[in-house]
PDB file of C-alpha atoms in Angstrom:
ATOM      1  CA  MET A  12      10.864  -2.158   2.697  1.00  0.00           C
ATOM      2  CA  ALA A  13      11.930  -5.014   4.940  1.00  0.00           C
ATOM      3  CA  GLU A  14       8.440  -6.532   4.571  1.00  0.00           C
ATOM      4  CA  ILE A  15       7.817  -5.745   0.904  1.00  0.00           C
ATOM      5  CA  ARG A  16      11.036  -6.886  -0.786  1.00  0.00           C
ATOM      6  CA  PRO A  17      10.955 -10.506   0.499  1.00  0.00           C
ATOM      7  CA  GLN A  18       7.322 -10.789  -0.603  1.00  0.00           C
ATOM      8  CA  LEU A  19       8.237  -9.563  -4.085  1.00  0.00           C
ATOM      9  CA  GLN A  20      11.080 -12.097  -4.300  1.00  0.00           C
ATOM     10  CA  LYS A  21       8.798 -14.890  -3.107  1.00  0.00           C
ATOM     11  CA  GLN A  22       6.335 -14.074  -5.901  1.00  0.00           C
ATOM     12  CA  SER A  23       9.112 -13.716  -8.507  1.00  0.00           C
ATOM     13  CA  PHE A  24       8.028 -10.116  -9.142  1.00  0.00           C
ATOM     14  CA  SER A  25      10.361  -8.702 -11.758  1.00  0.00           C
ATOM     15  CA  ASN A  26       8.647  -5.880 -13.684  1.00  0.00           C
ATOM     16  CA  SER A  27       7.313  -2.792 -12.004  1.00  0.00           C
ATOM     17  CA  PHE A  28       3.899  -1.479 -13.009  1.00  0.00           C
ATOM     18  CA  ALA A  29       4.409   1.190 -15.665  1.00  0.00           C
ATOM     19  CA  LEU A  30       0.741   2.029 -16.308  1.00  0.00           C
ATOM     20  CA  PRO A  31      -2.047   3.271 -14.008  1.00  0.00           C
ATOM     21  CA  VAL A  32      -3.386   0.596 -11.640  1.00  0.00           C
ATOM     22  CA  ASP A  33      -6.197   0.236  -9.097  1.00  0.00           C
ATOM     23  CA  VAL A  34      -5.128   0.064  -5.464  1.00  0.00           C
ATOM     24  CA  GLU A  35      -6.956  -1.257  -2.407  1.00  0.00           C
ATOM     25  CA  ILE A  36      -5.495  -0.587   1.039  1.00  0.00           C
ATOM     26  CA  ASN A  37      -6.733  -2.339   4.191  1.00  0.00           C
ATOM     27  CA  TYR A  38      -5.214  -0.858   7.344  1.00  0.00           C
ATOM     28  CA  TRP A  39      -5.354  -2.268  10.899  1.00  0.00           C
ATOM     29  CA  THR A  40      -3.989  -0.089  13.687  1.00  0.00           C
ATOM     30  CA  GLY A  41      -2.163  -1.294  16.781  1.00  0.00           C
ATOM     31  CA  ASP A  42      -3.586   1.457  18.990  1.00  0.00           C
ATOM     32  CA  ARG A  43      -6.436   3.952  19.094  1.00  0.00           C
ATOM     33  CA  ARG A  44      -4.503   7.053  17.986  1.00  0.00           C
ATOM     34  CA  ARG A  45      -5.974   9.149  15.196  1.00  0.00           C
ATOM     35  CA  ARG A  46      -4.422   8.523  11.797  1.00  0.00           C
ATOM     36  CA  ASP A  47      -3.861  10.836   8.837  1.00  0.00           C
ATOM     37  CA  ALA A  48      -5.113   8.725   5.910  1.00  0.00           C
ATOM     38  CA  PRO A  49      -3.675  10.994   3.160  1.00  0.00           C
ATOM     39  CA  GLY A  50      -0.307  10.927   4.940  1.00  0.00           C
ATOM     40  CA  ILE A  51      -0.391   7.128   5.167  1.00  0.00           C
ATOM     41  CA  ILE A  52      -1.276   6.818   1.480  1.00  0.00           C
ATOM     42  CA  ASP A  53       1.497   9.236   0.471  1.00  0.00           C
ATOM     43  CA  ALA A  54       4.067   7.293   2.505  1.00  0.00           C
ATOM     44  CA  LEU A  55       2.907   3.992   0.991  1.00  0.00           C
ATOM     45  CA  TRP A  56       3.130   5.416  -2.545  1.00  0.00           C
ATOM     46  CA  HIS A  57       6.730   6.528  -2.004  1.00  0.00           C
ATOM     47  CA  LEU A  58       7.599   3.168  -0.459  1.00  0.00           C
ATOM     48  CA  LEU A  59       6.079   1.184  -3.335  1.00  0.00           C
ATOM     49  CA  GLU A  60       8.007   3.300  -5.832  1.00  0.00           C
ATOM     50  CA  LYS A  61      11.267   2.910  -3.885  1.00  0.00           C
ATOM     51  CA  CYS A  62      10.784  -0.873  -3.712  1.00  0.00           C
ATOM     52  CA  GLY A  63      10.250  -0.988  -7.480  1.00  0.00           C
ATOM     53  CA  VAL A  64       6.611  -2.053  -7.400  1.00  0.00           C
ATOM     54  CA  VAL A  65       5.734   0.891  -9.671  1.00  0.00           C
ATOM     55  CA  SER A  66       8.002   2.899 -11.932  1.00  0.00           C
ATOM     56  CA  ASP A  67       6.235   6.118 -10.874  1.00  0.00           C
ATOM     57  CA  ASP A  68       3.936   6.493  -7.867  1.00  0.00           C
ATOM     58  CA  ALA A  69       1.597   8.571 -10.062  1.00  0.00           C
ATOM     59  CA  HIS A  70       0.482   5.224 -11.582  1.00  0.00           C
ATOM     60  CA  LEU A  71      -1.107   4.181  -8.260  1.00  0.00           C
ATOM     61  CA  GLY A  72      -4.745   5.124  -8.637  1.00  0.00           C
ATOM     62  CA  GLY A  73      -3.797   7.074 -11.745  1.00  0.00           C
ATOM     63  CA  PHE A  74      -5.895   8.110 -14.739  1.00  0.00           C
ATOM     64  CA  GLU A  75      -9.269   6.290 -14.772  1.00  0.00           C
ATOM     65  CA  ARG A  76      -8.173   4.073 -11.861  1.00  0.00           C
ATOM     66  CA  SER A  77      -9.281   3.941  -8.238  1.00  0.00           C
ATOM     67  CA  ILE A  78      -7.893   4.029  -4.724  1.00  0.00           C
ATOM     68  CA  VAL A  79      -9.843   2.349  -1.947  1.00  0.00           C
ATOM     69  CA  TYR A  80      -8.614   2.983   1.609  1.00  0.00           C
ATOM     70  CA  LYS A  81     -10.328   1.073   4.382  1.00  0.00           C
ATOM     71  CA  ASN A  82      -9.529   1.507   8.071  1.00  0.00           C
ATOM     72  CA  CYS A  83     -10.262  -1.991   9.335  1.00  0.00           C
ATOM     73  CA  GLY A  84     -10.029  -1.020  12.995  1.00  0.00           C
ATOM     74  CA  LEU A  85      -7.894  -2.125  15.887  1.00  0.00           C
ATOM     75  CA  ASP A  86      -5.764  -5.272  15.945  1.00  0.00           C
ATOM     76  CA  LYS A  87      -3.264  -4.962  18.797  1.00  0.00           C
ATOM     77  CA  ALA A  88      -1.884  -8.441  18.160  1.00  0.00           C
ATOM     78  CA  ASN A  89      -1.253  -7.932  14.439  1.00  0.00           C
ATOM     79  CA  PRO A  90      -1.313  -4.313  13.202  1.00  0.00           C
ATOM     80  CA  ARG A  91      -0.733  -4.281   9.454  1.00  0.00           C
ATOM     81  CA  VAL A  92      -1.376  -2.903   6.009  1.00  0.00           C
ATOM     82  CA  GLU A  93      -2.544  -5.134   3.169  1.00  0.00           C
ATOM     83  CA  ILE A  94      -2.218  -3.665  -0.322  1.00  0.00           C
ATOM     84  CA  THR A  95      -3.831  -5.114  -3.433  1.00  0.00           C
ATOM     85  CA  ILE A  96      -2.759  -3.781  -6.815  1.00  0.00           C
ATOM     86  CA  ALA A  97      -4.691  -4.698  -9.950  1.00  0.00           C
TER      87      ALA A  97
END
């Protein structure tokens, strides 16, 4: 939330998505531990709903929409998640 809310304010984001949207997730890890992709996606969905990005996390990749999750590999210097919603 500490990363998402300032970005929303910077972009003057005021209305949450209230219809199904496509989502693309690019994920860079900071270490070589195994990750649980469905668990990561579930946590992100709850976070995006809590931050007000969507009115209901069921809209993320909802009816006739897609979810693309890409593990982009290791980046020890800058582990991160980049989310594109369209």
